Amino acid sequence: MRKFMIRRTAQYFVIMLIPMLLAFVFSSIMVVKQADQELQIKCETTLSDVENSLETVVGSLANLMNRFVNVSMISSLRNLLSNEEYSFGDAVAIRCLKAFMTAVGDAHSYVESVYLYFDGMDRFFSSENTVVDLESSSDQDWVDTYDSMNSDTQILVEQRLFARDSYSDKINILTVYQRMLVWDGVIVININIDDFLERIHHQGDRESQIILLLNEDGSLLLDDCPDDANLQTALTDLLADGEGFLNGKQGGWTRSSDGCLWKIQYSWNDTLHLYQAVVAPDSALWEAIQSFLSFFLAFFLAGCAVTILLSWYTTRRNFEQINYMLELFSNAEKGIFPEAHPDASALPKDEYDAIMNNILHLFLNTSYLKTQLAEKQYKQ
């Protein structure tokens, strides 16, 4: 019985496997396609959030530039920074400017500070400390960057280290430099990168997505890649050719030099002159279909269990029928023939058993009658 059960199990398994494989292939295509569309939507949403957050910086710059059209306000600020005497009206104008700059930081938690600086001066105006001497300031690197800007460059963005004072640890910030339109000077906005990224991540599901800011040449300006060595290496390979990365299929999958696949979504910020991008590794797609694979595995194991039970039940039933047939022939040899009304255990369990049992009973009863007839003829 065991050999027959194994053979029948293999037959049933093949019969079950063919439609299950077809269903798996069809379902996998649908699930992967759906997961890819959902990931695409998430990347587009994240990119939109990045664009909106950067637009607030652009809006703050525009508002500051509009205020600097006011000649009297700029004159008052220059008098303050150059240590010249200034009037009560100058003090009122400076207080209004200070309030506006503070409001920019209060409205956007990721704005660390705002600087106003005029060329050739030894002091600058800060939203935090009002007037700051360059020599005594804990933050001086931005001046070197500004001095190295080309004269035709109106706006520049860089990542650098920043310390609020000499006692504080340095943090990573994004600094935006905007030349003043009329005056020789610059507006500097310092953005706390951690707060900026945290604000974006809190706006929705950003799992497995990496936010990038890149310069015009594709060089990396900012990223929030997790602290995963393998992922960081793969991202480095992806960005090794900046222009090649930006030439990747928008919204599609791009293969990096190490063979990893990346979903890419990016756009150009014409005001800040940088690319804002969102990328997701192929592992993000794998995570999305894991639940489907778990469900299908459970379904497959359940199918295997049903196949084994069905094989066992069918084999046992067939062997019961065979045993019943052998018992009938064995009894017939002993002169014991089937009853006209067998007990419930001998009743057929389906139409095939009924046909076979009727044939056997008919054959045995016919043989029995022939035997009786032969005996009577012999006795006569």
mmCIF file of C-alpha atoms in Angstrom:
data_model
loop_
_atom_site.group_PDB
_atom_site.id
_atom_site.type_symbol
_atom_site.label_atom_id
_atom_site.label_comp_id
_atom_site.label_asym_id
_atom_site.label_seq_id
_atom_site.Cartn_x
_atom_site.Cartn_y
_atom_site.Cartn_z
ATOM 1 C CA MET A 1 0.000 0.000 0.000
ATOM 2 C CA ARG A 2 2.842 2.388 0.802
ATOM 3 C CA LYS A 3 4.347 2.074 -2.670
ATOM 4 C CA PHE A 4 0.997 2.755 -4.316
ATOM 5 C CA MET A 5 0.338 5.690 -2.029
ATOM 6 C CA ILE A 6 3.686 7.275 -2.915
ATOM 7 C CA ARG A 7 3.003 6.808 -6.611
ATOM 8 C CA ARG A 8 -0.508 8.240 -6.326
ATOM 9 C CA THR A 9 0.804 11.170 -4.242
ATOM 10 C CA ALA A 10 3.315 11.982 -6.976
ATOM 11 C CA GLN A 11 0.560 11.867 -9.601
ATOM 12 C CA TYR A 12 -1.762 14.100 -7.577
ATOM 13 C CA PHE A 13 1.111 16.466 -6.798
ATOM 14 C CA VAL A 14 1.869 16.939 -10.499
ATOM 15 C CA ILE A 15 -1.825 17.542 -11.189
ATOM 16 C CA MET A 16 -1.938 20.130 -8.383
ATOM 17 C CA LEU A 17 1.403 21.713 -9.276
ATOM 18 C CA ILE A 18 0.581 22.695 -12.857
ATOM 19 C CA PRO A 19 -2.373 25.032 -12.097
ATOM 20 C CA MET A 20 -0.660 26.255 -8.940
ATOM 21 C CA LEU A 21 2.452 27.265 -10.891
ATOM 22 C CA LEU A 22 0.312 29.067 -13.449
ATOM 23 C CA ALA A 23 -1.532 30.859 -10.653
ATOM 24 C CA PHE A 24 1.776 31.723 -8.981
ATOM 25 C CA VAL A 25 3.280 33.184 -12.152
ATOM 26 C CA PHE A 26 0.175 35.231 -12.930
ATOM 27 C CA SER A 27 -0.233 36.428 -9.323
ATOM 28 C CA SER A 28 3.487 37.263 -9.026
ATOM 29 C CA ILE A 29 3.350 39.438 -12.129
ATOM 30 C CA MET A 30 0.307 41.275 -10.784
ATOM 31 C CA VAL A 31 1.760 41.673 -7.278
ATOM 32 C CA VAL A 32 5.160 42.901 -8.532
ATOM 33 C CA LYS A 33 3.455 45.330 -10.894
ATOM 34 C CA GLN A 34 1.232 46.631 -8.098
ATOM 35 C CA ALA A 35 4.181 46.912 -5.684
ATOM 36 C CA ASP A 36 6.182 48.785 -8.329
ATOM 37 C CA GLN A 37 3.311 51.236 -8.868
ATOM 38 C CA GLU A 38 2.935 51.787 -5.113
ATOM 39 C CA LEU A 39 6.681 52.377 -4.750
ATOM 40 C CA GLN A 40 6.538 54.803 -7.677
ATOM 41 C CA ILE A 41 3.721 56.748 -6.002
ATOM 42 C CA LYS A 42 5.639 56.837 -2.696
ATOM 43 C CA CYS A 43 8.778 58.147 -4.434
ATOM 44 C CA GLU A 44 6.768 60.812 -6.261
ATOM 45 C CA THR A 45 5.116 61.873 -2.992
ATOM 46 C CA THR A 46 8.464 62.085 -1.205
ATOM 47 C CA LEU A 47 9.948 64.090 -4.066
ATOM 48 C CA SER A 48 6.991 66.462 -3.900
ATOM 49 C CA ASP A 49 7.552 66.920 -0.151
ATOM 50 C CA VAL A 50 11.230 67.693 -0.767
ATOM 51 C CA GLU A 51 10.288 70.204 -3.460
ATOM 52 C CA ASN A 52 7.764 71.900 -1.162
ATOM 53 C CA SER A 53 10.265 72.081 1.695
ATOM 54 C CA LEU A 54 12.898 73.632 -0.551
ATOM 55 C CA GLU A 55 10.333 76.040 -1.940
ATOM 56 C CA THR A 56 9.872 77.463 1.539
ATOM 57 C CA VAL A 57 13.596 78.279 1.530
ATOM 58 C CA VAL A 58 13.218 79.874 -1.884
ATOM 59 C CA GLY A 59 10.224 81.836 -0.609
ATOM 60 C CA SER A 60 12.199 83.059 2.396
ATOM 61 C CA LEU A 61 14.996 84.219 0.108
ATOM 62 C CA ALA A 62 12.512 86.037 -2.127
ATOM 63 C CA ASN A 63 10.944 87.813 0.857
ATOM 64 C CA LEU A 64 14.340 88.915 2.130
ATOM 65 C CA MET A 65 15.309 90.174 -1.313
ATOM 66 C CA ASN A 66 12.084 92.156 -1.529
ATOM 67 C CA ARG A 67 12.806 93.769 1.819
ATOM 68 C CA PHE A 68 16.230 94.817 0.604
ATOM 69 C CA VAL A 69 14.583 96.978 -2.035
ATOM 70 C CA ASN A 70 13.936 99.344 0.841
ATOM 71 C CA VAL A 71 16.940 101.668 0.640
ATOM 72 C CA SER A 72 16.450 103.138 4.091
ATOM 73 C CA MET A 73 16.474 99.692 5.724
ATOM 74 C CA ILE A 74 19.693 98.706 3.967
ATOM 75 C CA SER A 75 21.264 102.034 4.838
ATOM 76 C CA SER A 76 20.362 101.507 8.506
ATOM 77 C CA LEU A 77 21.824 98.000 8.448
ATOM 78 C CA ARG A 78 25.066 99.176 6.833
ATOM 79 C CA ASN A 79 25.399 101.913 9.453
ATOM 80 C CA LEU A 80 24.998 99.298 12.196
ATOM 81 C CA LEU A 81 27.537 96.877 10.738
ATOM 82 C CA SER A 82 30.107 99.583 9.994
ATOM 83 C CA ASN A 83 30.011 100.926 13.577
ATOM 84 C CA GLU A 84 28.627 104.234 12.394
ATOM 85 C CA GLU A 85 26.137 106.189 14.417
ATOM 86 C CA TYR A 86 22.539 105.500 13.519
ATOM 87 C CA SER A 87 19.329 107.264 14.369
ATOM 88 C CA PHE A 88 16.198 106.167 16.136
ATOM 89 C CA GLY A 89 14.672 105.451 12.741
ATOM 90 C CA ASP A 90 17.598 103.177 11.974
ATOM 91 C CA ALA A 91 16.976 101.283 15.225
ATOM 92 C CA VAL A 92 13.307 100.777 14.316
ATOM 93 C CA ALA A 93 14.248 99.500 10.852
ATOM 94 C CA ILE A 94 16.822 97.107 12.306
ATOM 95 C CA ARG A 95 14.297 95.818 14.829
ATOM 96 C CA CYS A 96 11.794 95.119 12.034
ATOM 97 C CA LEU A 97 14.444 93.281 10.023
ATOM 98 C CA LYS A 98 15.472 91.260 13.058
ATOM 99 C CA ALA A 99 11.847 90.294 13.721
ATOM 100 C CA PHE A 100 11.364 89.174 10.135
ATOM 101 C CA MET A 101 14.527 87.068 10.131
ATOM 102 C CA THR A 102 13.560 85.461 13.436
ATOM 103 C CA ALA A 103 10.103 84.702 12.045
ATOM 104 C CA VAL A 104 11.698 82.774 9.181
ATOM 105 C CA GLY A 105 13.411 80.465 11.670
ATOM 106 C CA ASP A 106 10.308 80.153 13.851
ATOM 107 C CA ALA A 107 8.089 79.275 10.890
ATOM 108 C CA HIS A 108 10.485 76.600 9.616
ATOM 109 C CA SER A 109 12.047 74.566 12.397
ATOM 110 C CA TYR A 110 14.808 73.275 10.142
ATOM 111 C CA VAL A 111 16.157 76.792 9.457
ATOM 112 C CA GLU A 112 19.082 77.073 11.841
ATOM 113 C CA SER A 113 19.948 80.735 11.221
ATOM 114 C CA VAL A 114 19.980 83.517 8.619
ATOM 115 C CA TYR A 115 22.947 85.821 7.910
ATOM 116 C CA LEU A 116 23.165 89.147 6.087
ATOM 117 C CA TYR A 117 26.660 90.209 4.996
ATOM 118 C CA PHE A 118 28.012 93.128 2.957
ATOM 119 C CA ASP A 119 31.297 92.858 1.073
ATOM 120 C CA GLY A 120 34.349 94.212 2.844
ATOM 121 C CA MET A 121 32.796 94.470 6.310
ATOM 122 C CA ASP A 122 34.148 92.811 9.437
ATOM 123 C CA ARG A 123 30.721 92.101 10.895
ATOM 124 C CA PHE A 124 27.512 90.465 9.720
ATOM 125 C CA PHE A 125 23.894 90.476 10.822
ATOM 126 C CA SER A 126 22.565 87.216 12.293
ATOM 127 C CA SER A 127 19.017 86.151 13.100
ATOM 128 C CA GLU A 128 20.362 84.649 16.332
ATOM 129 C CA ASN A 129 22.879 87.149 17.687
ATOM 130 C CA THR A 130 22.062 90.283 15.674
ATOM 131 C CA VAL A 131 25.551 91.759 15.060
ATOM 132 C CA VAL A 132 28.468 89.305 15.025
ATOM 133 C CA ASP A 133 32.181 90.000 14.526
ATOM 134 C CA LEU A 134 33.715 87.694 11.960
ATOM 135 C CA GLU A 135 36.906 87.185 13.953
ATOM 136 C CA SER A 136 35.080 86.114 17.124
ATOM 137 C CA SER A 137 32.356 84.088 15.396
ATOM 138 C CA SER A 138 32.303 80.303 15.835
ATOM 139 C CA ASP A 139 31.038 80.034 12.272
ATOM 140 C CA GLN A 140 33.444 81.488 9.714
ATOM 141 C CA ASP A 141 33.713 78.882 6.919
ATOM 142 C CA TRP A 142 30.813 80.354 4.967
ATOM 143 C CA VAL A 143 32.758 83.561 4.318
ATOM 144 C CA ASP A 144 35.499 81.658 2.471
ATOM 145 C CA THR A 145 32.885 79.920 0.338
ATOM 146 C CA TYR A 146 31.199 83.210 -0.480
ATOM 147 C CA ASP A 147 34.509 84.866 -1.402
ATOM 148 C CA SER A 148 35.300 81.977 -3.753
ATOM 149 C CA MET A 149 31.982 82.243 -5.621
ATOM 150 C CA ASN A 150 32.201 83.311 -9.243
ATOM 151 C CA SER A 151 30.926 86.807 -9.870
ATOM 152 C CA ASP A 152 28.243 85.488 -12.226
ATOM 153 C CA THR A 153 26.999 82.893 -9.708
ATOM 154 C CA GLN A 154 23.879 84.239 -8.053
ATOM 155 C CA ILE A 155 23.034 81.283 -5.828
ATOM 156 C CA LEU A 156 25.056 78.413 -4.373
ATOM 157 C CA VAL A 157 24.211 75.501 -2.075
ATOM 158 C CA GLU A 158 26.724 73.489 -0.068
ATOM 159 C CA GLN A 159 26.863 71.074 2.844
ATOM 160 C CA ARG A 160 29.198 71.986 5.673
ATOM 161 C CA LEU A 161 29.799 71.667 9.426
ATOM 162 C CA PHE A 162 28.332 74.251 11.757
ATOM 163 C CA ALA A 163 28.694 75.045 15.465
ATOM 164 C CA ARG A 164 26.320 77.393 17.283
ATOM 165 C CA ASP A 165 29.147 78.429 19.601
ATOM 166 C CA SER A 166 32.623 77.313 20.611
ATOM 167 C CA TYR A 167 31.170 74.931 23.218
ATOM 168 C CA SER A 168 28.716 73.119 20.934
ATOM 169 C CA ASP A 169 29.391 70.081 18.785
ATOM 170 C CA LYS A 170 29.421 70.619 15.062
ATOM 171 C CA ILE A 171 26.436 69.461 13.042
ATOM 172 C CA ASN A 172 25.834 68.986 9.334
ATOM 173 C CA ILE A 173 23.946 71.831 7.737
ATOM 174 C CA LEU A 174 22.935 72.857 4.242
ATOM 175 C CA THR A 175 23.912 76.448 3.487
ATOM 176 C CA VAL A 176 22.247 78.477 0.752
ATOM 177 C CA TYR A 177 24.098 81.571 -0.521
ATOM 178 C CA GLN A 178 22.075 84.190 -2.420
ATOM 179 C CA ARG A 179 23.760 87.334 -3.743
ATOM 180 C CA MET A 180 21.900 90.554 -3.116
ATOM 181 C CA LEU A 181 20.417 91.989 -6.280
ATOM 182 C CA VAL A 182 21.280 95.667 -5.759
ATOM 183 C CA TRP A 183 23.919 95.714 -3.017
ATOM 184 C CA ASP A 184 27.270 93.955 -2.879
ATOM 185 C CA GLY A 185 26.550 91.325 -0.292
ATOM 186 C CA VAL A 186 24.968 87.941 0.369
ATOM 187 C CA ILE A 187 22.034 86.377 2.178
ATOM 188 C CA VAL A 188 22.949 83.110 3.911
ATOM 189 C CA ILE A 189 20.373 80.581 5.114
ATOM 190 C CA ASN A 190 21.614 77.675 7.225
ATOM 191 C CA ILE A 191 19.394 74.583 7.201
ATOM 192 C CA ASN A 192 19.715 71.845 9.802
ATOM 193 C CA ILE A 193 19.890 68.679 7.683
ATOM 194 C CA ASP A 194 18.627 66.323 10.389
ATOM 195 C CA ASP A 195 15.594 68.517 11.097
ATOM 196 C CA PHE A 196 14.960 68.992 7.371
ATOM 197 C CA LEU A 197 14.971 65.241 6.689
ATOM 198 C CA GLU A 198 12.981 64.474 9.832
ATOM 199 C CA ARG A 199 10.244 66.852 8.703
ATOM 200 C CA ILE A 200 10.014 65.089 5.345
ATOM 201 C CA HIS A 201 10.049 61.611 6.854
ATOM 202 C CA HIS A 202 7.274 62.510 9.267
ATOM 203 C CA GLN A 203 5.000 63.523 6.405
ATOM 204 C CA GLY A 204 4.492 59.963 5.163
ATOM 205 C CA ASP A 205 5.822 56.446 4.671
ATOM 206 C CA ARG A 206 9.458 56.898 3.635
ATOM 207 C CA GLU A 207 10.733 53.407 4.452
ATOM 208 C CA SER A 208 13.505 52.222 2.095
ATOM 209 C CA GLN A 209 13.579 55.584 0.285
ATOM 210 C CA ILE A 210 16.725 57.704 0.138
ATOM 211 C CA ILE A 211 16.530 61.456 -0.388
ATOM 212 C CA LEU A 212 19.296 63.059 -2.430
ATOM 213 C CA LEU A 213 20.298 66.576 -3.370
ATOM 214 C CA LEU A 214 22.837 66.884 -6.182
ATOM 215 C CA ASN A 215 24.690 69.741 -7.845
ATOM 216 C CA GLU A 216 24.350 70.521 -11.537
ATOM 217 C CA ASP A 217 27.174 68.115 -12.397
ATOM 218 C CA GLY A 218 25.500 65.299 -10.457
ATOM 219 C CA SER A 219 27.892 65.406 -7.487
ATOM 220 C CA LEU A 220 26.277 64.482 -4.199
ATOM 221 C CA LEU A 221 25.260 67.337 -1.945
ATOM 222 C CA LEU A 222 23.071 65.577 0.621
ATOM 223 C CA ASP A 223 21.732 62.101 1.282
ATOM 224 C CA ASP A 224 19.944 60.337 4.119
ATOM 225 C CA CYS A 225 21.220 56.840 3.364
ATOM 226 C CA PRO A 226 20.784 54.553 6.413
ATOM 227 C CA ASP A 227 23.812 53.384 8.361
ATOM 228 C CA ASP A 228 24.120 50.221 6.285
ATOM 229 C CA ALA A 229 27.534 49.519 4.768
ATOM 230 C CA ASN A 230 26.183 47.448 1.868
ATOM 231 C CA LEU A 231 23.521 50.026 1.017
ATOM 232 C CA GLN A 232 25.979 52.906 1.254
ATOM 233 C CA THR A 233 28.417 51.105 -1.049
ATOM 234 C CA ALA A 234 25.642 50.412 -3.564
ATOM 235 C CA LEU A 235 24.544 54.068 -3.448
ATOM 236 C CA THR A 236 28.131 55.209 -3.988
ATOM 237 C CA ASP A 237 28.348 52.987 -7.065
ATOM 238 C CA LEU A 238 25.068 54.411 -8.338
ATOM 239 C CA LEU A 239 26.320 57.992 -7.963
ATOM 240 C CA ALA A 240 29.822 57.284 -9.261
ATOM 241 C CA ASP A 241 28.788 58.753 -12.598
ATOM 242 C CA GLY A 242 26.617 61.702 -11.623
ATOM 243 C CA GLU A 243 25.527 62.627 -15.134
ATOM 244 C CA GLY A 244 24.873 58.971 -15.926
ATOM 245 C CA PHE A 245 22.651 58.729 -12.872
ATOM 246 C CA LEU A 246 20.658 61.757 -13.972
ATOM 247 C CA ASN A 247 20.302 60.235 -17.438
ATOM 248 C CA GLY A 248 18.607 57.189 -15.905
ATOM 249 C CA LYS A 249 15.036 56.413 -16.775
ATOM 250 C CA GLN A 250 12.803 58.821 -14.886
ATOM 251 C CA GLY A 251 10.501 56.784 -12.667
ATOM 252 C CA GLY A 252 12.099 53.560 -13.902
ATOM 253 C CA TRP A 253 14.779 51.170 -12.720
ATOM 254 C CA THR A 254 18.488 51.851 -13.240
ATOM 255 C CA ARG A 255 21.245 49.311 -12.679
ATOM 256 C CA SER A 256 24.355 50.541 -10.882
ATOM 257 C CA SER A 257 27.868 49.287 -11.658
ATOM 258 C CA ASP A 258 27.643 46.656 -8.903
ATOM 259 C CA GLY A 259 24.480 45.178 -10.434
ATOM 260 C CA CYS A 260 21.951 46.613 -7.960
ATOM 261 C CA LEU A 261 18.667 47.981 -9.277
ATOM 262 C CA TRP A 262 17.397 51.399 -8.164
ATOM 263 C CA LYS A 263 14.077 53.151 -8.628
ATOM 264 C CA ILE A 264 14.859 56.786 -9.546
ATOM 265 C CA GLN A 265 12.678 59.882 -9.351
ATOM 266 C CA TYR A 266 14.210 63.353 -9.636
ATOM 267 C CA SER A 267 13.510 66.940 -10.699
ATOM 268 C CA TRP A 268 15.483 70.127 -11.296
ATOM 269 C CA ASN A 269 15.138 73.078 -8.933
ATOM 270 C CA ASP A 270 15.695 76.063 -11.198
ATOM 271 C CA THR A 271 15.940 78.531 -8.326
ATOM 272 C CA LEU A 272 18.488 76.690 -6.180
ATOM 273 C CA HIS A 273 20.246 75.202 -9.225
ATOM 274 C CA LEU A 274 20.289 71.651 -7.927
ATOM 275 C CA TYR A 275 18.663 68.281 -8.498
ATOM 276 C CA GLN A 276 16.325 66.898 -5.879
ATOM 277 C CA ALA A 277 15.969 63.131 -6.113
ATOM 278 C CA VAL A 278 14.464 60.129 -4.388
ATOM 279 C CA VAL A 279 15.866 56.643 -4.968
ATOM 280 C CA ALA A 280 14.828 53.251 -3.624
ATOM 281 C CA PRO A 281 16.814 49.990 -3.890
ATOM 282 C CA ASP A 282 15.252 46.859 -5.319
ATOM 283 C CA SER A 283 15.056 45.534 -1.755
ATOM 284 C CA ALA A 284 12.137 47.931 -1.258
ATOM 285 C CA LEU A 285 10.243 45.997 -3.927
ATOM 286 C CA TRP A 286 11.192 42.706 -2.310
ATOM 287 C CA GLU A 287 9.827 43.877 1.032
ATOM 288 C CA ALA A 288 6.546 44.753 -0.648
ATOM 289 C CA ILE A 289 6.032 41.234 -2.063
ATOM 290 C CA GLN A 290 7.208 39.299 0.982
ATOM 291 C CA SER A 291 3.678 39.127 2.349
ATOM 292 C CA PHE A 292 2.472 37.639 -0.950
ATOM 293 C CA LEU A 293 5.221 35.007 -0.923
ATOM 294 C CA SER A 294 4.391 34.119 2.685
ATOM 295 C CA PHE A 295 0.723 33.716 1.764
ATOM 296 C CA PHE A 296 1.503 31.626 -1.306
ATOM 297 C CA LEU A 297 3.917 29.421 0.656
ATOM 298 C CA ALA A 298 1.186 28.757 3.225
ATOM 299 C CA PHE A 299 -1.250 28.037 0.388
ATOM 300 C CA PHE A 300 1.260 25.670 -1.268
ATOM 301 C CA LEU A 301 1.907 23.773 1.976
ATOM 302 C CA ALA A 302 -1.841 23.476 2.546
ATOM 303 C CA GLY A 303 -2.185 22.099 -0.999
ATOM 304 C CA CYS A 304 0.559 19.558 -0.323
ATOM 305 C CA ALA A 305 -1.189 18.471 2.866
ATOM 306 C CA VAL A 306 -4.500 18.088 1.032
ATOM 307 C CA THR A 307 -2.733 16.096 -1.718
ATOM 308 C CA ILE A 308 -1.213 13.702 0.806
ATOM 309 C CA LEU A 309 -4.535 13.228 2.631
ATOM 310 C CA LEU A 310 -6.392 12.690 -0.641
ATOM 311 C CA SER A 311 -3.781 10.173 -1.794
ATOM 312 C CA TRP A 312 -3.987 8.318 1.510
ATOM 313 C CA TYR A 313 -7.781 8.264 1.465
ATOM 314 C CA THR A 314 -7.985 7.094 -2.175
ATOM 315 C CA THR A 315 -5.328 4.421 -1.721
ATOM 316 C CA ARG A 316 -6.951 3.109 1.460
ATOM 317 C CA ARG A 317 -10.380 2.989 -0.165
ATOM 318 C CA ASN A 318 -9.018 1.136 -3.202
ATOM 319 C CA PHE A 319 -7.228 -1.378 -1.004
ATOM 320 C CA GLU A 320 -10.414 -1.895 0.978
ATOM 321 C CA GLN A 321 -12.159 -2.753 -2.275
ATOM 322 C CA ILE A 322 -9.339 -5.108 -3.288
ATOM 323 C CA ASN A 323 -9.430 -6.798 0.113
ATOM 324 C CA TYR A 324 -13.159 -7.124 -0.188
ATOM 325 C CA MET A 325 -12.773 -8.814 -3.602
ATOM 326 C CA LEU A 326 -10.125 -11.195 -2.295
ATOM 327 C CA GLU A 327 -12.323 -12.033 0.649
ATOM 328 C CA LEU A 328 -15.257 -12.810 -1.667
ATOM 329 C CA PHE A 329 -13.169 -15.173 -3.800
ATOM 330 C CA SER A 330 -11.627 -16.772 -0.742
ATOM 331 C CA ASN A 331 -15.071 -17.400 0.782
ATOM 332 C CA ALA A 332 -16.346 -18.697 -2.535
ATOM 333 C CA GLU A 333 -13.594 -21.308 -2.572
ATOM 334 C CA LYS A 334 -14.769 -22.371 0.885
ATOM 335 C CA GLY A 335 -18.347 -22.603 -0.323
ATOM 336 C CA ILE A 336 -19.400 -19.319 1.292
ATOM 337 C CA PHE A 337 -21.138 -17.095 -1.204
ATOM 338 C CA PRO A 338 -22.123 -13.385 -0.817
ATOM 339 C CA GLU A 339 -25.351 -12.618 0.921
ATOM 340 C CA ALA A 340 -28.241 -11.078 -0.928
ATOM 341 C CA HIS A 341 -28.239 -8.230 1.602
ATOM 342 C CA PRO A 342 -24.669 -7.534 2.748
ATOM 343 C CA ASP A 343 -23.962 -5.530 5.887
ATOM 344 C CA ALA A 344 -23.225 -1.783 5.785
ATOM 345 C CA SER A 345 -19.451 -2.235 5.760
ATOM 346 C CA ALA A 346 -19.666 -4.155 2.493
ATOM 347 C CA LEU A 347 -21.855 -1.609 0.736
ATOM 348 C CA PRO A 348 -20.233 0.277 -2.181
ATOM 349 C CA LYS A 349 -18.929 3.783 -1.466
ATOM 350 C CA ASP A 350 -19.287 5.157 -5.012
ATOM 351 C CA GLU A 351 -20.696 4.155 -8.422
ATOM 352 C CA TYR A 352 -17.508 2.379 -9.488
ATOM 353 C CA ASP A 353 -17.527 0.178 -6.415
ATOM 354 C CA ALA A 354 -21.241 -0.507 -6.961
ATOM 355 C CA ILE A 355 -20.667 -1.654 -10.565
ATOM 356 C CA MET A 356 -17.680 -3.806 -9.599
ATOM 357 C CA ASN A 357 -19.480 -5.373 -6.646
ATOM 358 C CA ASN A 358 -22.585 -6.126 -8.742
ATOM 359 C CA ILE A 359 -20.420 -7.847 -11.362
ATOM 360 C CA LEU A 360 -18.636 -9.876 -8.694
ATOM 361 C CA HIS A 361 -21.872 -10.832 -6.947
ATOM 362 C CA LEU A 362 -23.486 -11.763 -10.253
ATOM 363 C CA PHE A 363 -20.492 -13.897 -11.205
ATOM 364 C CA LEU A 364 -20.297 -15.640 -7.860
ATOM 365 C CA ASN A 365 -24.054 -16.211 -7.635
ATOM 366 C CA THR A 366 -24.060 -17.586 -11.165
ATOM 367 C CA SER A 367 -21.186 -19.881 -10.266
ATOM 368 C CA TYR A 368 -23.063 -20.928 -7.144
ATOM 369 C CA LEU A 369 -26.220 -21.747 -9.101
ATOM 370 C CA LYS A 370 -24.237 -23.727 -11.687
ATOM 371 C CA THR A 371 -22.595 -25.684 -8.881
ATOM 372 C CA GLN A 372 -25.964 -26.492 -7.290
ATOM 373 C CA LEU A 373 -27.410 -27.501 -10.660
ATOM 374 C CA ALA A 374 -24.459 -29.778 -11.338
ATOM 375 C CA GLU A 375 -24.861 -31.418 -7.947
ATOM 376 C CA LYS A 376 -28.577 -32.118 -8.554
ATOM 377 C CA GLN A 377 -27.875 -33.592 -11.973
ATOM 378 C CA TYR A 378 -25.159 -35.784 -10.453
ATOM 379 C CA LYS A 379 -27.507 -37.054 -7.724
ATOM 380 C CA GLN A 380 -30.169 -37.985 -10.280
#
